[in-house]
Amino acid sequence: MTGEKERILVVEDDAKLRRFLDISLTQQGFRVEGAANGAEGIRLAASNLPDLIILDLGLPDMDGVEVIRTLREWSSMPILILSARDQERDKVAALDAGADDYLTKPFGNAELLARIRVAMRHAARRQTQEQEPVFREGELEVDLHARIVRLAGQEIHLTPIEYRLLTALIGHAGKVVTHGQLLRMVWGPNSEEEHQYLRVYMNQLRRKLEPEPAKPKYLLTEPGVGYRFKIRQD
């Protein structure tokens, strides 16, 4: 880091909650801006380029999922959803649209700060990976140029589909990737309903890469939503 404070944009129509987040995050060393609706949030995101956006889904002028889609047309900045909607379909819709993580209200401040740190680390790591062709996490090493996977120094043979599934997850390490996103990335655009394929190949991948496949430390399940490749302090 350069010493410059990371900037967070809070897009939330509840003025009291927006004020609480402003105070809480400022105390943690962040620079905070607020927007009371989606249009203002999009404008501030485009003009000020924050390091992370905290976004409510229930905005007065547009749905938060529409805000996510608009932002993703031109930006990969981390987006953390903070919403009272707790149904799996709402989480999947937001994550499929491009959100990085999802936290439901009411929330604990410590958990919010942890999710922010994970999202920012993921963004920083993604930038590093664009320059560094070798991904490393714990005993796992993936040479993305040579397409070689090693575990504790030993080369592991993966089928082409297993390799595509692994690289899809590590390309979003620390972030929840929905079932639909993974199916599109690995099997193509017309495979969103083939969840059984995903379960089978995830089990195969865990048997090859996890010390205890039933208690994975890399390839985590997000029940009802998708999977996450766990990174340190995730």
PDB file of C-alpha atoms in Angstrom:
ATOM      1  CA  MET A   1       0.000   0.000   0.000  1.00  0.00           C
ATOM      2  CA  THR A   2       1.151   3.585  -0.615  1.00  0.00           C
ATOM      3  CA  GLY A   3      -0.049   4.996   2.696  1.00  0.00           C
ATOM      4  CA  GLU A   4      -3.008   6.705   1.018  1.00  0.00           C
ATOM      5  CA  LYS A   5      -6.297   5.842   2.687  1.00  0.00           C
ATOM      6  CA  GLU A   6      -8.475   3.385   0.794  1.00  0.00           C
ATOM      7  CA  ARG A   7     -11.724   4.941  -0.401  1.00  0.00           C
ATOM      8  CA  ILE A   8     -15.103   3.339   0.215  1.00  0.00           C
ATOM      9  CA  LEU A   9     -18.338   4.455  -1.404  1.00  0.00           C
ATOM     10  CA  VAL A  10     -21.484   3.601   0.593  1.00  0.00           C
ATOM     11  CA  VAL A  11     -24.635   3.474  -1.554  1.00  0.00           C
ATOM     12  CA  GLU A  12     -27.446   3.281   1.009  1.00  0.00           C
ATOM     13  CA  ASP A  13     -30.747   5.169   1.249  1.00  0.00           C
ATOM     14  CA  ASP A  14     -31.033   4.812   5.055  1.00  0.00           C
ATOM     15  CA  ALA A  15     -29.413   8.031   6.276  1.00  0.00           C
ATOM     16  CA  LYS A  16     -28.824   6.711   9.814  1.00  0.00           C
ATOM     17  CA  LEU A  17     -27.090   3.562   8.572  1.00  0.00           C
ATOM     18  CA  ARG A  18     -25.084   5.585   6.055  1.00  0.00           C
ATOM     19  CA  ARG A  19     -23.930   7.881   8.881  1.00  0.00           C
ATOM     20  CA  PHE A  20     -23.072   4.899  11.093  1.00  0.00           C
ATOM     21  CA  LEU A  21     -20.978   3.334   8.341  1.00  0.00           C
ATOM     22  CA  ASP A  22     -19.278   6.670   7.670  1.00  0.00           C
ATOM     23  CA  ILE A  23     -18.216   7.004  11.319  1.00  0.00           C
ATOM     24  CA  SER A  24     -17.291   3.337  11.771  1.00  0.00           C
ATOM     25  CA  LEU A  25     -15.238   3.039   8.584  1.00  0.00           C
ATOM     26  CA  THR A  26     -13.561   6.431   9.055  1.00  0.00           C
ATOM     27  CA  GLN A  27     -12.416   5.268  12.495  1.00  0.00           C
ATOM     28  CA  GLN A  28     -10.811   2.266  10.789  1.00  0.00           C
ATOM     29  CA  GLY A  29      -8.770   4.543   8.536  1.00  0.00           C
ATOM     30  CA  PHE A  30     -10.902   4.555   5.381  1.00  0.00           C
ATOM     31  CA  ARG A  31     -12.034   7.593   3.401  1.00  0.00           C
ATOM     32  CA  VAL A  32     -15.802   7.330   3.062  1.00  0.00           C
ATOM     33  CA  GLU A  33     -18.301   8.871   0.656  1.00  0.00           C
ATOM     34  CA  GLY A  34     -22.045   8.323   0.673  1.00  0.00           C
ATOM     35  CA  ALA A  35     -24.804   8.136  -1.910  1.00  0.00           C
ATOM     36  CA  ALA A  36     -28.520   7.921  -1.155  1.00  0.00           C
ATOM     37  CA  ASN A  37     -29.610   6.300  -4.431  1.00  0.00           C
ATOM     38  CA  GLY A  38     -28.338   4.243  -7.327  1.00  0.00           C
ATOM     39  CA  ALA A  39     -27.888   7.042  -9.848  1.00  0.00           C
ATOM     40  CA  GLU A  40     -25.804   9.081  -7.415  1.00  0.00           C
ATOM     41  CA  GLY A  41     -23.795   5.981  -6.528  1.00  0.00           C
ATOM     42  CA  ILE A  42     -22.993   5.265 -10.179  1.00  0.00           C
ATOM     43  CA  ARG A  43     -21.988   8.907 -10.734  1.00  0.00           C
ATOM     44  CA  LEU A  44     -19.672   8.962  -7.693  1.00  0.00           C
ATOM     45  CA  ALA A  45     -18.181   5.584  -8.607  1.00  0.00           C
ATOM     46  CA  ALA A  46     -17.349   6.868 -12.094  1.00  0.00           C
ATOM     47  CA  SER A  47     -15.935  10.204 -10.973  1.00  0.00           C
ATOM     48  CA  ASN A  48     -14.047   9.172  -7.816  1.00  0.00           C
ATOM     49  CA  LEU A  49     -13.087   5.525  -8.544  1.00  0.00           C
ATOM     50  CA  PRO A  50     -13.366   4.166  -4.986  1.00  0.00           C
ATOM     51  CA  ASP A  51     -11.398   1.111  -3.850  1.00  0.00           C
ATOM     52  CA  LEU A  52     -14.625  -0.628  -2.750  1.00  0.00           C
ATOM     53  CA  ILE A  53     -18.379  -0.062  -2.913  1.00  0.00           C
ATOM     54  CA  ILE A  54     -20.836  -1.064  -0.186  1.00  0.00           C
ATOM     55  CA  LEU A  55     -24.213  -1.346  -1.900  1.00  0.00           C
ATOM     56  CA  ASP A  56     -27.765  -1.798  -0.657  1.00  0.00           C
ATOM     57  CA  LEU A  57     -30.100  -3.634  -3.026  1.00  0.00           C
ATOM     58  CA  GLY A  58     -33.313  -1.834  -1.997  1.00  0.00           C
ATOM     59  CA  LEU A  59     -32.616   1.628  -3.384  1.00  0.00           C
ATOM     60  CA  PRO A  60     -35.384   4.179  -4.077  1.00  0.00           C
ATOM     61  CA  ASP A  61     -34.628   4.788  -7.763  1.00  0.00           C
ATOM     62  CA  MET A  62     -33.376   1.417  -9.056  1.00  0.00           C
ATOM     63  CA  ASP A  63     -32.649  -2.089  -7.882  1.00  0.00           C
ATOM     64  CA  GLY A  64     -29.133  -2.691  -6.611  1.00  0.00           C
ATOM     65  CA  VAL A  65     -28.644  -5.519  -9.114  1.00  0.00           C
ATOM     66  CA  GLU A  66     -29.105  -2.969 -11.906  1.00  0.00           C
ATOM     67  CA  VAL A  67     -26.448  -0.795 -10.252  1.00  0.00           C
ATOM     68  CA  ILE A  68     -24.053  -3.767 -10.187  1.00  0.00           C
ATOM     69  CA  ARG A  69     -24.624  -4.518 -13.868  1.00  0.00           C
ATOM     70  CA  THR A  70     -24.042  -0.869 -14.791  1.00  0.00           C
ATOM     71  CA  LEU A  71     -20.796  -0.721 -12.811  1.00  0.00           C
ATOM     72  CA  ARG A  72     -19.562  -4.000 -14.261  1.00  0.00           C
ATOM     73  CA  GLU A  73     -19.852  -2.607 -17.779  1.00  0.00           C
ATOM     74  CA  TRP A  74     -16.694  -0.601 -17.116  1.00  0.00           C
ATOM     75  CA  SER A  75     -15.208  -1.462 -13.705  1.00  0.00           C
ATOM     76  CA  SER A  76     -13.941  -4.436 -11.692  1.00  0.00           C
ATOM     77  CA  MET A  77     -13.835  -2.545  -8.374  1.00  0.00           C
ATOM     78  CA  PRO A  78     -14.968  -4.721  -5.425  1.00  0.00           C
ATOM     79  CA  ILE A  79     -18.688  -4.524  -4.627  1.00  0.00           C
ATOM     80  CA  LEU A  80     -19.936  -5.715  -1.230  1.00  0.00           C
ATOM     81  CA  ILE A  81     -23.706  -6.086  -0.910  1.00  0.00           C
ATOM     82  CA  LEU A  82     -25.223  -5.039   2.416  1.00  0.00           C
ATOM     83  CA  SER A  83     -28.934  -5.823   2.276  1.00  0.00           C
ATOM     84  CA  ALA A  84     -31.946  -6.901   4.305  1.00  0.00           C
ATOM     85  CA  ARG A  85     -32.821  -9.377   1.525  1.00  0.00           C
ATOM     86  CA  ASP A  86     -31.718 -12.769   2.833  1.00  0.00           C
ATOM     87  CA  GLN A  87     -33.156 -15.158   0.261  1.00  0.00           C
ATOM     88  CA  GLU A  88     -30.717 -17.317  -1.719  1.00  0.00           C
ATOM     89  CA  ARG A  89     -32.210 -16.091  -5.011  1.00  0.00           C
ATOM     90  CA  ASP A  90     -31.355 -12.490  -4.087  1.00  0.00           C
ATOM     91  CA  LYS A  91     -27.787 -13.433  -3.195  1.00  0.00           C
ATOM     92  CA  VAL A  92     -27.372 -15.427  -6.398  1.00  0.00           C
ATOM     93  CA  ALA A  93     -28.801 -12.582  -8.518  1.00  0.00           C
ATOM     94  CA  ALA A  94     -26.389 -10.056  -6.986  1.00  0.00           C
ATOM     95  CA  LEU A  95     -23.364 -12.339  -7.244  1.00  0.00           C
ATOM     96  CA  ASP A  96     -24.254 -13.376 -10.796  1.00  0.00           C
ATOM     97  CA  ALA A  97     -24.460  -9.697 -11.723  1.00  0.00           C
ATOM     98  CA  GLY A  98     -20.897  -9.217 -10.499  1.00  0.00           C
ATOM     99  CA  ALA A  99     -20.928  -8.495  -6.755  1.00  0.00           C
ATOM    100  CA  ASP A 100     -17.931  -9.803  -4.824  1.00  0.00           C
ATOM    101  CA  ASP A 101     -19.665 -10.673  -1.551  1.00  0.00           C
ATOM    102  CA  TYR A 102     -22.986 -10.435   0.287  1.00  0.00           C
ATOM    103  CA  LEU A 103     -23.753  -9.568   3.900  1.00  0.00           C
ATOM    104  CA  THR A 104     -27.301  -9.468   5.262  1.00  0.00           C
ATOM    105  CA  LYS A 105     -28.714  -6.942   7.722  1.00  0.00           C
ATOM    106  CA  PRO A 106     -28.507  -6.833  10.686  1.00  0.00           C
ATOM    107  CA  PHE A 107     -24.755  -7.307  10.589  1.00  0.00           C
ATOM    108  CA  GLY A 108     -21.827  -7.250  12.971  1.00  0.00           C
ATOM    109  CA  ASN A 109     -19.275  -4.516  12.479  1.00  0.00           C
ATOM    110  CA  ALA A 110     -16.370  -6.941  12.882  1.00  0.00           C
ATOM    111  CA  GLU A 111     -17.760  -9.202  10.147  1.00  0.00           C
ATOM    112  CA  LEU A 112     -18.301  -6.238   7.827  1.00  0.00           C
ATOM    113  CA  LEU A 113     -14.682  -5.133   8.301  1.00  0.00           C
ATOM    114  CA  ALA A 114     -13.479  -8.681   7.654  1.00  0.00           C
ATOM    115  CA  ARG A 115     -15.502  -8.891   4.421  1.00  0.00           C
ATOM    116  CA  ILE A 116     -14.081  -5.529   3.317  1.00  0.00           C
ATOM    117  CA  ARG A 117     -10.523  -6.714   3.936  1.00  0.00           C
ATOM    118  CA  VAL A 118     -11.126  -9.947   1.999  1.00  0.00           C
ATOM    119  CA  ALA A 119     -12.670  -8.097  -0.963  1.00  0.00           C
ATOM    120  CA  MET A 120      -9.785  -5.630  -1.111  1.00  0.00           C
ATOM    121  CA  ARG A 121      -7.203  -8.414  -0.854  1.00  0.00           C
ATOM    122  CA  HIS A 122      -8.955 -10.241  -3.666  1.00  0.00           C
ATOM    123  CA  ALA A 123      -8.831  -7.140  -5.854  1.00  0.00           C
ATOM    124  CA  ALA A 124      -5.142  -6.583  -5.099  1.00  0.00           C
ATOM    125  CA  ARG A 125      -4.364 -10.226  -5.732  1.00  0.00           C
ATOM    126  CA  ARG A 126      -6.199 -10.163  -9.040  1.00  0.00           C
ATOM    127  CA  GLN A 127      -4.059  -7.241 -10.174  1.00  0.00           C
ATOM    128  CA  THR A 128      -0.912  -9.124  -9.131  1.00  0.00           C
ATOM    129  CA  GLN A 129      -2.031 -12.278 -10.935  1.00  0.00           C
ATOM    130  CA  GLU A 130      -2.451 -10.304 -14.153  1.00  0.00           C
ATOM    131  CA  GLN A 131       1.320  -9.777 -14.014  1.00  0.00           C
ATOM    132  CA  GLU A 132       2.367 -13.009 -12.240  1.00  0.00           C
ATOM    133  CA  PRO A 133       1.619 -16.264 -14.105  1.00  0.00           C
ATOM    134  CA  VAL A 134       2.045 -18.525 -11.053  1.00  0.00           C
ATOM    135  CA  PHE A 135      -0.698 -18.720  -8.425  1.00  0.00           C
ATOM    136  CA  ARG A 136       0.330 -19.915  -4.967  1.00  0.00           C
ATOM    137  CA  GLU A 137      -1.764 -20.602  -1.899  1.00  0.00           C
ATOM    138  CA  GLY A 138      -0.488 -22.784   0.918  1.00  0.00           C
ATOM    139  CA  GLU A 139       0.965 -25.947  -0.632  1.00  0.00           C
ATOM    140  CA  LEU A 140      -0.907 -25.442  -3.892  1.00  0.00           C
ATOM    141  CA  GLU A 141       0.859 -23.940  -6.921  1.00  0.00           C
ATOM    142  CA  VAL A 142      -0.683 -23.394 -10.351  1.00  0.00           C
ATOM    143  CA  ASP A 143       1.503 -22.309 -13.270  1.00  0.00           C
ATOM    144  CA  LEU A 144      -1.081 -20.633 -15.472  1.00  0.00           C
ATOM    145  CA  HIS A 145       1.218 -20.392 -18.482  1.00  0.00           C
ATOM    146  CA  ALA A 146       2.514 -23.964 -18.402  1.00  0.00           C
ATOM    147  CA  ARG A 147      -0.863 -25.300 -17.148  1.00  0.00           C
ATOM    148  CA  ILE A 148       0.902 -27.300 -14.427  1.00  0.00           C
ATOM    149  CA  VAL A 149      -0.595 -27.893 -10.975  1.00  0.00           C
ATOM    150  CA  ARG A 150       1.584 -28.889  -8.028  1.00  0.00           C
ATOM    151  CA  LEU A 151       0.649 -29.793  -4.478  1.00  0.00           C
ATOM    152  CA  ALA A 152       3.474 -29.822  -1.914  1.00  0.00           C
ATOM    153  CA  GLY A 153       5.901 -29.837  -4.828  1.00  0.00           C
ATOM    154  CA  GLN A 154       4.335 -32.865  -6.524  1.00  0.00           C
ATOM    155  CA  GLU A 155       2.730 -32.442  -9.941  1.00  0.00           C
ATOM    156  CA  ILE A 156      -0.990 -33.287  -9.935  1.00  0.00           C
ATOM    157  CA  HIS A 157      -2.702 -34.494 -13.109  1.00  0.00           C
ATOM    158  CA  LEU A 158      -6.032 -32.776 -13.750  1.00  0.00           C
ATOM    159  CA  THR A 159      -8.421 -33.413 -16.605  1.00  0.00           C
ATOM    160  CA  PRO A 160      -9.122 -30.401 -18.871  1.00  0.00           C
ATOM    161  CA  ILE A 161     -12.473 -29.759 -17.152  1.00  0.00           C
ATOM    162  CA  GLU A 162     -10.958 -30.069 -13.666  1.00  0.00           C
ATOM    163  CA  TYR A 163      -8.240 -27.601 -14.666  1.00  0.00           C
ATOM    164  CA  ARG A 164     -10.776 -25.103 -16.082  1.00  0.00           C
ATOM    165  CA  LEU A 165     -12.844 -25.391 -12.911  1.00  0.00           C
ATOM    166  CA  LEU A 166      -9.809 -24.797 -10.702  1.00  0.00           C
ATOM    167  CA  THR A 167      -8.587 -21.800 -12.699  1.00  0.00           C
ATOM    168  CA  ALA A 168     -12.093 -20.321 -12.762  1.00  0.00           C
ATOM    169  CA  LEU A 169     -12.087 -20.403  -8.960  1.00  0.00           C
ATOM    170  CA  ILE A 170      -8.552 -19.124  -8.435  1.00  0.00           C
ATOM    171  CA  GLY A 171      -9.231 -16.361 -10.934  1.00  0.00           C
ATOM    172  CA  HIS A 172     -11.759 -15.125  -8.375  1.00  0.00           C
ATOM    173  CA  ALA A 173      -9.885 -16.299  -5.258  1.00  0.00           C
ATOM    174  CA  GLY A 174     -11.527 -15.088  -2.060  1.00  0.00           C
ATOM    175  CA  LYS A 175     -14.779 -14.339  -3.875  1.00  0.00           C
ATOM    176  CA  VAL A 176     -17.997 -16.338  -4.022  1.00  0.00           C
ATOM    177  CA  VAL A 177     -18.550 -17.691  -7.551  1.00  0.00           C
ATOM    178  CA  THR A 178     -22.111 -18.834  -8.174  1.00  0.00           C
ATOM    179  CA  HIS A 179     -23.103 -22.174  -9.667  1.00  0.00           C
ATOM    180  CA  GLY A 180     -24.302 -20.405 -12.811  1.00  0.00           C
ATOM    181  CA  GLN A 181     -21.084 -18.442 -13.238  1.00  0.00           C
ATOM    182  CA  LEU A 182     -18.937 -21.563 -12.901  1.00  0.00           C
ATOM    183  CA  LEU A 183     -21.101 -23.567 -15.277  1.00  0.00           C
ATOM    184  CA  ARG A 184     -20.887 -20.813 -17.912  1.00  0.00           C
ATOM    185  CA  MET A 185     -17.115 -20.409 -17.480  1.00  0.00           C
ATOM    186  CA  VAL A 186     -16.334 -24.136 -17.583  1.00  0.00           C
ATOM    187  CA  TRP A 187     -19.056 -25.725 -19.731  1.00  0.00           C
ATOM    188  CA  GLY A 188     -20.350 -22.819 -21.795  1.00  0.00           C
ATOM    189  CA  PRO A 189     -23.348 -20.452 -21.979  1.00  0.00           C
ATOM    190  CA  ASN A 190     -26.118 -23.064 -22.236  1.00  0.00           C
ATOM    191  CA  SER A 191     -25.223 -25.131 -19.168  1.00  0.00           C
ATOM    192  CA  GLU A 192     -26.558 -23.074 -16.251  1.00  0.00           C
ATOM    193  CA  GLU A 193     -28.900 -25.832 -15.089  1.00  0.00           C
ATOM    194  CA  GLU A 194     -26.374 -28.681 -15.126  1.00  0.00           C
ATOM    195  CA  HIS A 195     -25.536 -28.456 -11.420  1.00  0.00           C
ATOM    196  CA  GLN A 196     -24.831 -32.198 -11.186  1.00  0.00           C
ATOM    197  CA  TYR A 197     -21.797 -31.787 -13.493  1.00  0.00           C
ATOM    198  CA  LEU A 198     -20.442 -29.152 -11.145  1.00  0.00           C
ATOM    199  CA  ARG A 199     -20.906 -31.289  -8.020  1.00  0.00           C
ATOM    200  CA  VAL A 200     -19.216 -34.298  -9.632  1.00  0.00           C
ATOM    201  CA  TYR A 201     -16.175 -32.385 -10.842  1.00  0.00           C
ATOM    202  CA  MET A 202     -15.849 -30.405  -7.620  1.00  0.00           C
ATOM    203  CA  ASN A 203     -15.744 -33.678  -5.692  1.00  0.00           C
ATOM    204  CA  GLN A 204     -13.068 -35.004  -8.067  1.00  0.00           C
ATOM    205  CA  LEU A 205     -11.023 -31.828  -7.680  1.00  0.00           C
ATOM    206  CA  ARG A 206     -11.240 -32.004  -3.899  1.00  0.00           C
ATOM    207  CA  ARG A 207     -10.076 -35.624  -3.886  1.00  0.00           C
ATOM    208  CA  LYS A 208      -6.972 -34.584  -5.827  1.00  0.00           C
ATOM    209  CA  LEU A 209      -6.141 -31.321  -4.036  1.00  0.00           C
ATOM    210  CA  GLU A 210      -7.553 -31.424  -0.514  1.00  0.00           C
ATOM    211  CA  PRO A 211      -5.758 -33.230   2.359  1.00  0.00           C
ATOM    212  CA  GLU A 212      -9.237 -34.016   3.740  1.00  0.00           C
ATOM    213  CA  PRO A 213     -11.802 -33.783   0.912  1.00  0.00           C
ATOM    214  CA  ALA A 214     -14.702 -33.884   3.379  1.00  0.00           C
ATOM    215  CA  LYS A 215     -13.201 -30.876   5.206  1.00  0.00           C
ATOM    216  CA  PRO A 216     -11.811 -28.750   2.373  1.00  0.00           C
ATOM    217  CA  LYS A 217      -9.412 -25.921   3.139  1.00  0.00           C
ATOM    218  CA  TYR A 218      -9.177 -24.519  -0.406  1.00  0.00           C
ATOM    219  CA  LEU A 219     -12.436 -25.297  -2.236  1.00  0.00           C
ATOM    220  CA  LEU A 220     -15.255 -24.151   0.036  1.00  0.00           C
ATOM    221  CA  THR A 221     -18.993 -24.576  -0.531  1.00  0.00           C
ATOM    222  CA  GLU A 222     -21.286 -21.574  -0.162  1.00  0.00           C
ATOM    223  CA  PRO A 223     -24.575 -23.434   0.459  1.00  0.00           C
ATOM    224  CA  GLY A 224     -27.237 -22.748  -2.122  1.00  0.00           C
ATOM    225  CA  VAL A 225     -25.074 -20.176  -3.890  1.00  0.00           C
ATOM    226  CA  GLY A 226     -21.791 -21.568  -5.238  1.00  0.00           C
ATOM    227  CA  TYR A 227     -18.148 -22.040  -4.262  1.00  0.00           C
ATOM    228  CA  ARG A 228     -15.241 -19.975  -3.011  1.00  0.00           C
ATOM    229  CA  PHE A 229     -11.489 -20.567  -3.253  1.00  0.00           C
ATOM    230  CA  LYS A 230     -10.267 -19.694   0.216  1.00  0.00           C
ATOM    231  CA  ILE A 231      -7.248 -17.439   0.539  1.00  0.00           C
ATOM    232  CA  ARG A 232      -5.288 -16.630   3.698  1.00  0.00           C
ATOM    233  CA  GLN A 233      -7.391 -14.845   6.328  1.00  0.00           C
ATOM    234  CA  ASP A 234     -10.468 -15.281   4.120  1.00  0.00           C
TER     235      ASP A 234
END
